[in-house]
Amino acid sequence: MERVLLSVIVPMYNEEEVIPETYKRLKKVLDGLKETYEIIFINDGSRDKTREMLLEICEKDQTVKLIDFARNFGHQIAITAGMDYAAGQCMVIIDGDLQDPPELIPEMIELWRQGYDVVYGKRKARQGETFFKKFTAKVFYRILRALTDINIPVDTGDFRLIDRKVSEALKQLPERNRYVRGLMSWVGFKQTAIEFERDERFAGETKYPLKKMLKLAMDGIMSFSYKPLKLASWIGSVLSMFSFLYLIIVLIQKLIFPHSTQSGWASLIAVSLFFNGITLLMLGIIGEYIGRIYDEAKGRPLYIISQLKNMEDRTGPRFKTNKD
Ligand code: UDP
Ligand code: MG
């Protein structure tokens, strides 16, 4: 069995409390492998000591590499950069907070050797997460499944091993508002799952507040489905049908009782509020799509790197760097 190079991609955003432990546990698992490996940390514009701590590890350990972003670009962009720079024949994407157990990596490699191109972790249980988070996640994955035509597996995160083929295919998808798991389903390849229990975060707090979660959910739906747009035409046609029927009733009433004084204030307000609400909601949905089109039209690079450590620079638009 030939030895391969494995790249482990770990996004880090304000994770100073977990870095030593994550490094230790990753190292332990990776040193037990027959493969050679590199660990690529991405510092996603952290405001704490994350950058300094990662640089320190890079000094001591040449297998550790750092992509230091110029600001916070978000988790999905961070793992994209990791895949862009990874040198391995296969790569593992893993959260930096030890919620995804590194101990699963050997099993993933085993499946990869059997010929699978994507081995994703499927969450059997989620420890130490709020009921709200688990519930919204469950609902979201099912809505996404209902709205899209591609087969995006439910209850999986970004924790997975992928073959180099997959990351090369992803480089051809330049879109900015990325939902990486969806993109990986979209490119296809031979996929399989392994189940695991998602642990509690080792330390610190979630870096995915509700706002970022909603953004990710919207990206997931909007990048893979037009159905929200169709909703506008559906609701529009149903409502205009009812409105037209009501119009006829009003006209007939007026013809039969021309002098009746009707107190119509409440119904007028109700109708007006209802229709304005629906109209604004639909405009909002259209706006979300237009905003995303605008992002694409500007064609900005996905991320800006302020510094690379223990790895060489690359060229090309997606790899633009301001090297120090
Ligand atoms: N993360 C990141 N950039 C961000 C937010 C999060 O790189 O803007 C990283 C974070 O450091 C962690 C991973 O993405 O390694 C998952 O984040 P987190 O654990 O906070 O999310 P949760 O597990 O609560 O969904
Ligand atoms: Mg986490």
Tab-separated table of C-alpha atoms and ligand atoms in Angstrom:
chain	number	residue	atom	x	y	z
A	1	MET	CA	0.000	0.000	0.000
A	2	GLU	CA	1.551	3.278	-1.069
A	3	ARG	CA	1.823	6.066	1.422
A	4	VAL	CA	-0.260	9.065	0.494
A	5	LEU	CA	-0.284	12.659	1.622
A	6	LEU	CA	-3.324	13.563	3.692
A	7	SER	CA	-4.267	17.218	4.222
A	8	VAL	CA	-6.248	18.062	7.322
A	9	ILE	CA	-8.125	21.350	7.023
A	10	VAL	CA	-9.076	23.121	10.226
A	11	PRO	CA	-10.848	26.520	10.229
A	12	MET	CA	-10.201	28.607	13.322
A	13	TYR	CA	-12.096	31.684	14.434
A	14	ASN	CA	-11.384	32.973	17.938
A	15	GLU	CA	-10.461	29.513	19.157
A	16	GLU	CA	-7.539	30.300	21.498
A	17	GLU	CA	-9.029	28.123	24.220
A	18	VAL	CA	-9.113	24.972	22.115
A	19	ILE	CA	-6.005	25.222	19.926
A	20	PRO	CA	-3.537	23.321	22.171
A	21	GLU	CA	-5.965	20.465	22.751
A	22	THR	CA	-7.054	20.277	19.101
A	23	TYR	CA	-3.437	20.215	17.957
A	24	LYS	CA	-2.578	17.528	20.488
A	25	ARG	CA	-5.481	15.258	19.588
A	26	LEU	CA	-5.024	15.692	15.854
A	27	LYS	CA	-1.323	14.978	16.138
A	28	LYS	CA	-1.956	11.824	18.146
A	29	VAL	CA	-4.343	10.425	15.550
A	30	LEU	CA	-2.230	11.470	12.568
A	31	ASP	CA	1.024	10.132	13.979
A	32	GLY	CA	-0.676	6.758	14.314
A	33	LEU	CA	-1.393	6.660	10.585
A	34	LYS	CA	0.793	5.137	7.944
A	35	GLU	CA	0.227	8.186	5.734
A	36	THR	CA	2.218	11.380	5.634
A	37	TYR	CA	0.141	14.407	6.471
A	38	GLU	CA	-0.091	18.165	6.668
A	39	ILE	CA	-2.351	20.144	8.954
A	40	ILE	CA	-3.662	23.353	7.412
A	41	PHE	CA	-5.065	25.830	9.886
A	42	ILE	CA	-7.031	28.743	8.536
A	43	ASN	CA	-7.155	31.749	10.794
A	44	ASP	CA	-10.416	33.378	9.786
A	45	GLY	CA	-9.652	36.885	11.035
A	46	SER	CA	-9.674	36.020	14.719
A	47	ARG	CA	-9.541	38.840	17.236
A	48	ASP	CA	-7.960	36.838	20.028
A	49	LYS	CA	-4.596	35.074	20.266
A	50	THR	CA	-5.484	32.436	17.648
A	51	ARG	CA	-3.094	33.804	15.022
A	52	GLU	CA	-0.113	34.062	17.368
A	53	MET	CA	-0.739	30.602	18.769
A	54	LEU	CA	-0.984	29.021	15.326
A	55	LEU	CA	2.170	30.789	14.153
A	56	GLU	CA	3.982	29.458	17.188
A	57	ILE	CA	2.936	25.905	16.353
A	58	CYS	CA	4.089	26.465	12.742
A	59	GLU	CA	7.527	27.484	13.990
A	60	LYS	CA	7.974	24.231	15.868
A	61	ASP	CA	6.214	21.841	13.534
A	62	GLN	CA	6.773	21.930	9.772
A	63	THR	CA	3.788	19.664	9.101
A	64	VAL	CA	1.560	22.482	10.308
A	65	LYS	CA	0.662	25.226	7.838
A	66	LEU	CA	-1.248	28.421	8.233
A	67	ILE	CA	-3.452	30.443	5.931
A	68	ASP	CA	-4.023	33.737	7.678
A	69	PHE	CA	-7.026	35.664	6.328
A	70	ALA	CA	-6.995	39.440	6.216
A	71	ARG	CA	-10.366	39.508	7.992
A	72	ASN	CA	-13.235	37.236	8.946
A	73	PHE	CA	-14.583	35.708	5.733
A	74	GLY	CA	-16.665	32.995	7.347
A	75	HIS	CA	-16.395	29.291	7.912
A	76	GLN	CA	-17.418	28.158	4.409
A	77	ILE	CA	-14.838	30.404	2.755
A	78	ALA	CA	-12.189	29.264	5.233
A	79	ILE	CA	-12.610	25.602	4.341
A	80	THR	CA	-12.662	26.549	0.653
A	81	ALA	CA	-9.262	28.216	1.042
A	82	GLY	CA	-8.012	25.140	2.869
A	83	MET	CA	-9.036	22.927	-0.037
A	84	ASP	CA	-7.509	25.362	-2.548
A	85	TYR	CA	-4.137	25.149	-0.825
A	86	ALA	CA	-4.153	21.516	0.264
A	87	ALA	CA	-1.464	19.405	-1.396
A	88	GLY	CA	-2.771	15.980	-0.394
A	89	GLN	CA	-4.296	13.248	-2.513
A	90	CYS	CA	-7.102	13.279	-0.009
A	91	MET	CA	-8.187	15.799	2.592
A	92	VAL	CA	-10.196	15.899	5.766
A	93	ILE	CA	-12.240	18.934	6.761
A	94	ILE	CA	-12.747	19.111	10.480
A	95	ASP	CA	-14.006	21.741	12.934
A	96	GLY	CA	-11.416	23.260	15.209
A	97	ASP	CA	-13.464	22.871	18.377
A	98	LEU	CA	-13.209	19.054	18.629
A	99	GLN	CA	-16.916	18.577	18.044
A	100	ASP	CA	-15.915	16.318	15.194
A	101	PRO	CA	-13.777	13.512	16.630
A	102	PRO	CA	-10.370	13.260	14.858
A	103	GLU	CA	-10.335	9.597	15.899
A	104	LEU	CA	-12.676	8.928	12.989
A	105	ILE	CA	-10.031	9.837	10.416
A	106	PRO	CA	-8.433	6.362	10.115
A	107	GLU	CA	-11.825	4.843	9.349
A	108	MET	CA	-12.468	7.535	6.744
A	109	ILE	CA	-9.153	6.793	5.059
A	110	GLU	CA	-9.998	3.114	5.053
A	111	LEU	CA	-13.229	3.831	3.142
A	112	TRP	CA	-11.363	6.168	0.794
A	113	ARG	CA	-8.921	3.371	0.042
A	114	GLN	CA	-11.903	1.183	-0.784
A	115	GLY	CA	-12.752	3.643	-3.527
A	116	TYR	CA	-15.095	6.249	-2.068
A	117	ASP	CA	-14.404	9.841	-3.080
A	118	VAL	CA	-16.385	11.492	-0.306
A	119	VAL	CA	-16.751	10.029	3.178
A	120	TYR	CA	-18.954	12.314	5.218
A	121	GLY	CA	-19.737	12.173	8.899
A	122	LYS	CA	-23.404	11.790	9.693
A	123	ARG	CA	-24.466	13.044	13.090
A	124	LYS	CA	-26.237	10.359	15.021
A	125	ALA	CA	-26.504	12.470	18.131
A	126	ARG	CA	-25.403	15.938	19.048
A	127	GLN	CA	-24.035	16.431	22.529
A	128	GLY	CA	-24.183	19.667	24.431
A	129	GLU	CA	-26.054	21.667	21.853
A	130	THR	CA	-29.206	23.557	22.660
A	131	PHE	CA	-32.597	22.149	21.812
A	132	PHE	CA	-33.109	25.207	19.620
A	133	LYS	CA	-29.992	24.516	17.548
A	134	LYS	CA	-30.769	20.834	17.105
A	135	PHE	CA	-34.384	21.546	16.234
A	136	THR	CA	-33.649	24.310	13.728
A	137	ALA	CA	-30.907	22.211	12.142
A	138	LYS	CA	-33.255	19.255	11.754
A	139	VAL	CA	-35.999	21.398	10.231
A	140	PHE	CA	-33.550	23.176	7.935
A	141	TYR	CA	-32.027	20.017	6.473
A	142	ARG	CA	-35.477	18.716	5.684
A	143	ILE	CA	-36.694	21.960	4.119
A	144	LEU	CA	-33.533	22.034	2.026
A	145	ARG	CA	-34.153	18.505	0.908
A	146	ALA	CA	-37.725	19.293	-0.045
A	147	LEU	CA	-36.765	22.417	-1.982
A	148	THR	CA	-33.806	21.162	-3.977
A	149	ASP	CA	-33.439	18.554	-6.659
A	150	ILE	CA	-29.919	17.465	-5.807
A	151	ASN	CA	-29.409	14.939	-3.092
A	152	ILE	CA	-27.947	16.793	-0.132
A	153	PRO	CA	-27.698	14.306	2.765
A	154	VAL	CA	-29.531	15.314	5.944
A	155	ASP	CA	-27.816	15.834	9.319
A	156	THR	CA	-24.308	16.103	7.945
A	157	GLY	CA	-21.925	18.942	8.542
A	158	ASP	CA	-18.698	19.781	6.821
A	159	PHE	CA	-16.766	17.047	8.666
A	160	ARG	CA	-15.682	14.730	5.867
A	161	LEU	CA	-12.855	13.250	3.873
A	162	ILE	CA	-12.706	14.058	0.187
A	163	ASP	CA	-10.549	12.906	-2.668
A	164	ARG	CA	-8.441	15.398	-4.553
A	165	LYS	CA	-10.772	14.919	-7.557
A	166	VAL	CA	-13.561	16.513	-5.564
A	167	SER	CA	-11.560	19.559	-4.492
A	168	GLU	CA	-10.367	20.027	-8.075
A	169	ALA	CA	-13.980	19.934	-9.242
A	170	LEU	CA	-14.939	22.470	-6.575
A	171	LYS	CA	-12.337	24.891	-7.911
A	172	GLN	CA	-14.483	25.195	-10.988
A	173	LEU	CA	-17.380	26.507	-8.911
A	174	PRO	CA	-16.484	30.131	-8.240
A	175	GLU	CA	-19.668	31.190	-6.469
A	176	ARG	CA	-19.340	33.498	-3.530
A	177	ASN	CA	-22.211	32.688	-1.181
A	178	ARG	CA	-21.052	29.165	-0.684
A	179	TYR	CA	-22.769	26.226	0.887
A	180	VAL	CA	-19.893	23.806	0.553
A	181	ARG	CA	-21.775	20.619	1.499
A	182	GLY	CA	-24.315	21.345	-1.208
A	183	LEU	CA	-21.614	22.037	-3.776
A	184	MET	CA	-20.028	18.697	-2.931
A	185	SER	CA	-23.311	16.908	-3.536
A	186	TRP	CA	-23.710	18.856	-6.747
A	187	VAL	CA	-20.352	17.746	-8.161
A	188	GLY	CA	-21.291	14.157	-7.354
A	189	PHE	CA	-18.692	11.357	-7.133
A	190	LYS	CA	-18.950	8.230	-5.077
A	191	GLN	CA	-20.115	9.122	-1.601
A	192	THR	CA	-20.664	7.261	1.618
A	193	ALA	CA	-21.424	8.121	5.221
A	194	ILE	CA	-20.104	7.094	8.580
A	195	GLU	CA	-22.178	7.796	11.636
A	196	PHE	CA	-20.772	9.483	14.677
A	197	GLU	CA	-21.825	11.206	17.844
A	198	ARG	CA	-21.138	14.887	17.727
A	199	ASP	CA	-19.334	15.842	20.899
A	200	GLU	CA	-19.703	18.916	22.969
A	201	ARG	CA	-17.511	21.852	22.045
A	202	PHE	CA	-14.217	21.434	23.923
A	203	ALA	CA	-14.136	25.035	25.154
A	204	GLY	CA	-15.417	28.455	24.240
A	205	GLU	CA	-18.691	29.377	22.615
A	206	THR	CA	-20.195	28.686	19.225
A	207	LYS	CA	-18.888	30.955	16.483
A	208	TYR	CA	-22.136	30.462	14.612
A	209	PRO	CA	-24.590	32.892	16.157
A	210	LEU	CA	-28.160	32.858	14.856
A	211	LYS	CA	-27.340	35.474	12.225
A	212	LYS	CA	-24.586	33.377	10.638
A	213	MET	CA	-26.744	30.271	10.861
A	214	LEU	CA	-29.554	32.015	9.014
A	215	LYS	CA	-27.133	33.243	6.365
A	216	LEU	CA	-25.832	29.706	5.854
A	217	ALA	CA	-29.376	28.356	5.662
A	218	MET	CA	-30.367	30.988	3.088
A	219	ASP	CA	-27.227	30.292	1.044
A	220	GLY	CA	-28.030	26.609	1.134
A	221	ILE	CA	-31.545	27.120	-0.140
A	222	MET	CA	-30.934	29.960	-2.583
A	223	SER	CA	-27.878	28.401	-4.242
A	224	PHE	CA	-29.728	25.227	-4.978
A	225	SER	CA	-33.342	26.154	-5.533
A	226	TYR	CA	-35.560	28.626	-7.398
A	227	LYS	CA	-38.596	27.401	-5.549
A	228	PRO	CA	-38.855	30.426	-3.227
A	229	LEU	CA	-39.202	32.555	-6.370
A	230	LYS	CA	-41.935	30.323	-7.673
A	231	LEU	CA	-43.739	30.836	-4.383
A	232	ALA	CA	-44.283	34.434	-5.453
A	233	SER	CA	-46.106	33.444	-8.604
A	234	TRP	CA	-48.130	30.786	-6.821
A	235	ILE	CA	-49.292	32.949	-3.952
A	236	GLY	CA	-49.805	35.786	-6.425
A	237	SER	CA	-52.111	33.796	-8.660
A	238	VAL	CA	-54.131	32.252	-5.841
A	239	LEU	CA	-54.628	35.601	-4.165
A	240	SER	CA	-55.628	37.388	-7.346
A	241	MET	CA	-58.181	34.684	-8.004
A	242	PHE	CA	-59.777	35.248	-4.603
A	243	SER	CA	-59.559	38.995	-5.015
A	244	PHE	CA	-61.330	38.792	-8.342
A	245	LEU	CA	-64.151	36.702	-6.898
A	246	TYR	CA	-64.531	39.169	-4.074
A	247	LEU	CA	-64.576	42.036	-6.559
A	248	ILE	CA	-67.540	40.450	-8.309
A	249	ILE	CA	-69.380	40.058	-4.990
A	250	VAL	CA	-68.770	43.712	-4.144
A	251	LEU	CA	-70.025	44.862	-7.562
A	252	ILE	CA	-73.177	42.770	-7.337
A	253	GLN	CA	-73.900	44.085	-3.839
A	254	LYS	CA	-73.485	47.617	-5.121
A	255	LEU	CA	-75.891	46.976	-8.011
A	256	ILE	CA	-78.577	45.393	-5.844
A	257	PHE	CA	-78.302	47.773	-2.884
A	258	PRO	CA	-76.983	51.007	-4.416
A	259	HIS	CA	-77.761	53.084	-1.310
A	260	SER	CA	-76.587	50.793	1.430
A	261	THR	CA	-73.899	52.400	3.544
A	262	GLN	CA	-71.383	49.803	4.503
A	263	SER	CA	-68.864	50.225	7.268
A	264	GLY	CA	-65.857	48.907	5.433
A	265	TRP	CA	-62.954	50.263	7.454
A	266	ALA	CA	-61.876	47.039	9.168
A	267	SER	CA	-62.009	44.905	6.058
A	268	LEU	CA	-60.163	47.532	4.020
A	269	ILE	CA	-57.343	47.720	6.526
A	270	ALA	CA	-57.183	43.938	6.817
A	271	VAL	CA	-56.954	43.445	3.081
A	272	SER	CA	-54.412	46.225	2.701
A	273	LEU	CA	-52.149	44.943	5.491
A	274	PHE	CA	-52.341	41.401	4.241
A	275	PHE	CA	-51.528	42.210	0.653
A	276	ASN	CA	-48.771	44.647	1.542
A	277	GLY	CA	-47.226	42.057	3.825
A	278	ILE	CA	-47.224	39.409	1.134
A	279	THR	CA	-45.874	41.855	-1.441
A	280	LEU	CA	-42.996	42.933	0.780
A	281	LEU	CA	-42.172	39.340	1.656
A	282	MET	CA	-41.980	38.414	-2.002
A	283	LEU	CA	-39.911	41.496	-2.782
A	284	GLY	CA	-37.582	40.409	0.003
A	285	ILE	CA	-37.163	36.964	-1.508
A	286	ILE	CA	-36.448	38.478	-4.920
A	287	GLY	CA	-34.015	40.882	-3.223
A	288	GLU	CA	-32.098	37.987	-1.677
A	289	TYR	CA	-31.560	36.494	-5.098
A	290	ILE	CA	-30.638	39.835	-6.649
A	291	GLY	CA	-28.113	40.490	-3.879
A	292	ARG	CA	-26.477	37.171	-4.634
A	293	ILE	CA	-26.428	37.937	-8.354
A	294	TYR	CA	-24.791	41.284	-7.507
A	295	ASP	CA	-22.127	39.493	-5.459
A	296	GLU	CA	-21.340	37.279	-8.416
A	297	ALA	CA	-21.339	40.189	-10.855
A	298	LYS	CA	-18.712	42.062	-8.854
A	299	GLY	CA	-16.431	39.083	-9.255
A	300	ARG	CA	-14.343	39.788	-6.179
A	301	PRO	CA	-11.953	37.099	-4.968
A	302	LEU	CA	-13.424	34.730	-2.413
A	303	TYR	CA	-10.901	35.647	0.239
A	304	ILE	CA	-7.852	37.783	0.891
A	305	ILE	CA	-4.856	36.258	2.591
A	306	SER	CA	-2.566	38.358	4.709
A	307	GLN	CA	0.057	35.710	5.320
A	308	LEU	CA	0.986	32.124	4.520
A	309	LYS	CA	3.173	30.073	6.809
A	310	ASN	CA	5.068	26.873	5.945
A	311	MET	CA	3.594	26.800	2.474
A	312	GLU	CA	4.258	28.363	-0.845
A	313	ASP	CA	2.318	31.055	-2.610
A	314	ARG	CA	0.117	30.346	-5.576
A	315	THR	CA	-1.153	32.442	-8.405
A	316	GLY	CA	-4.501	32.805	-10.127
A	317	PRO	CA	-7.538	34.885	-9.200
A	318	ARG	CA	-8.823	32.602	-6.464
A	319	PHE	CA	-5.370	32.549	-4.894
A	320	LYS	CA	-4.616	36.276	-4.860
A	321	THR	CA	-2.499	37.048	-1.827
A	322	ASN	CA	-0.938	40.088	-0.267
A	323	LYS	CA	2.147	38.396	0.992
A	324	ASP	CA	4.018	40.222	3.707
B	1	UDP	N1	-15.457	29.270	12.101
B	1	UDP	C1	-14.734	30.031	11.184
B	1	UDP	N2	-15.227	31.267	10.826
B	1	UDP	C2	-16.406	31.753	11.318
B	1	UDP	C3	-17.146	30.948	12.222
B	1	UDP	C4	-16.647	29.708	12.581
B	1	UDP	O1	-13.678	29.633	10.716
B	1	UDP	O2	-16.781	32.858	10.958
B	1	UDP	C5	-14.923	27.942	12.492
B	1	UDP	C6	-14.825	27.716	13.988
B	1	UDP	O3	-13.599	28.181	14.515
B	1	UDP	C7	-14.958	26.195	14.092
B	1	UDP	C8	-15.862	25.855	12.922
B	1	UDP	O4	-15.799	26.969	12.026
B	1	UDP	O5	-13.722	25.557	13.902
B	1	UDP	C9	-17.292	25.602	13.343
B	1	UDP	O6	-17.767	26.673	14.113
B	1	UDP	P1	-18.564	26.473	15.460
B	1	UDP	O7	-18.001	25.321	16.228
B	1	UDP	O8	-18.597	27.763	16.207
B	1	UDP	O9	-20.006	26.125	14.923
B	1	UDP	P2	-21.045	25.109	15.578
B	1	UDP	O10	-20.313	23.830	15.818
B	1	UDP	O11	-21.509	25.744	16.836
B	1	UDP	O12	-22.120	24.995	14.550
B	2	MG	MG	-18.676	23.653	16.870
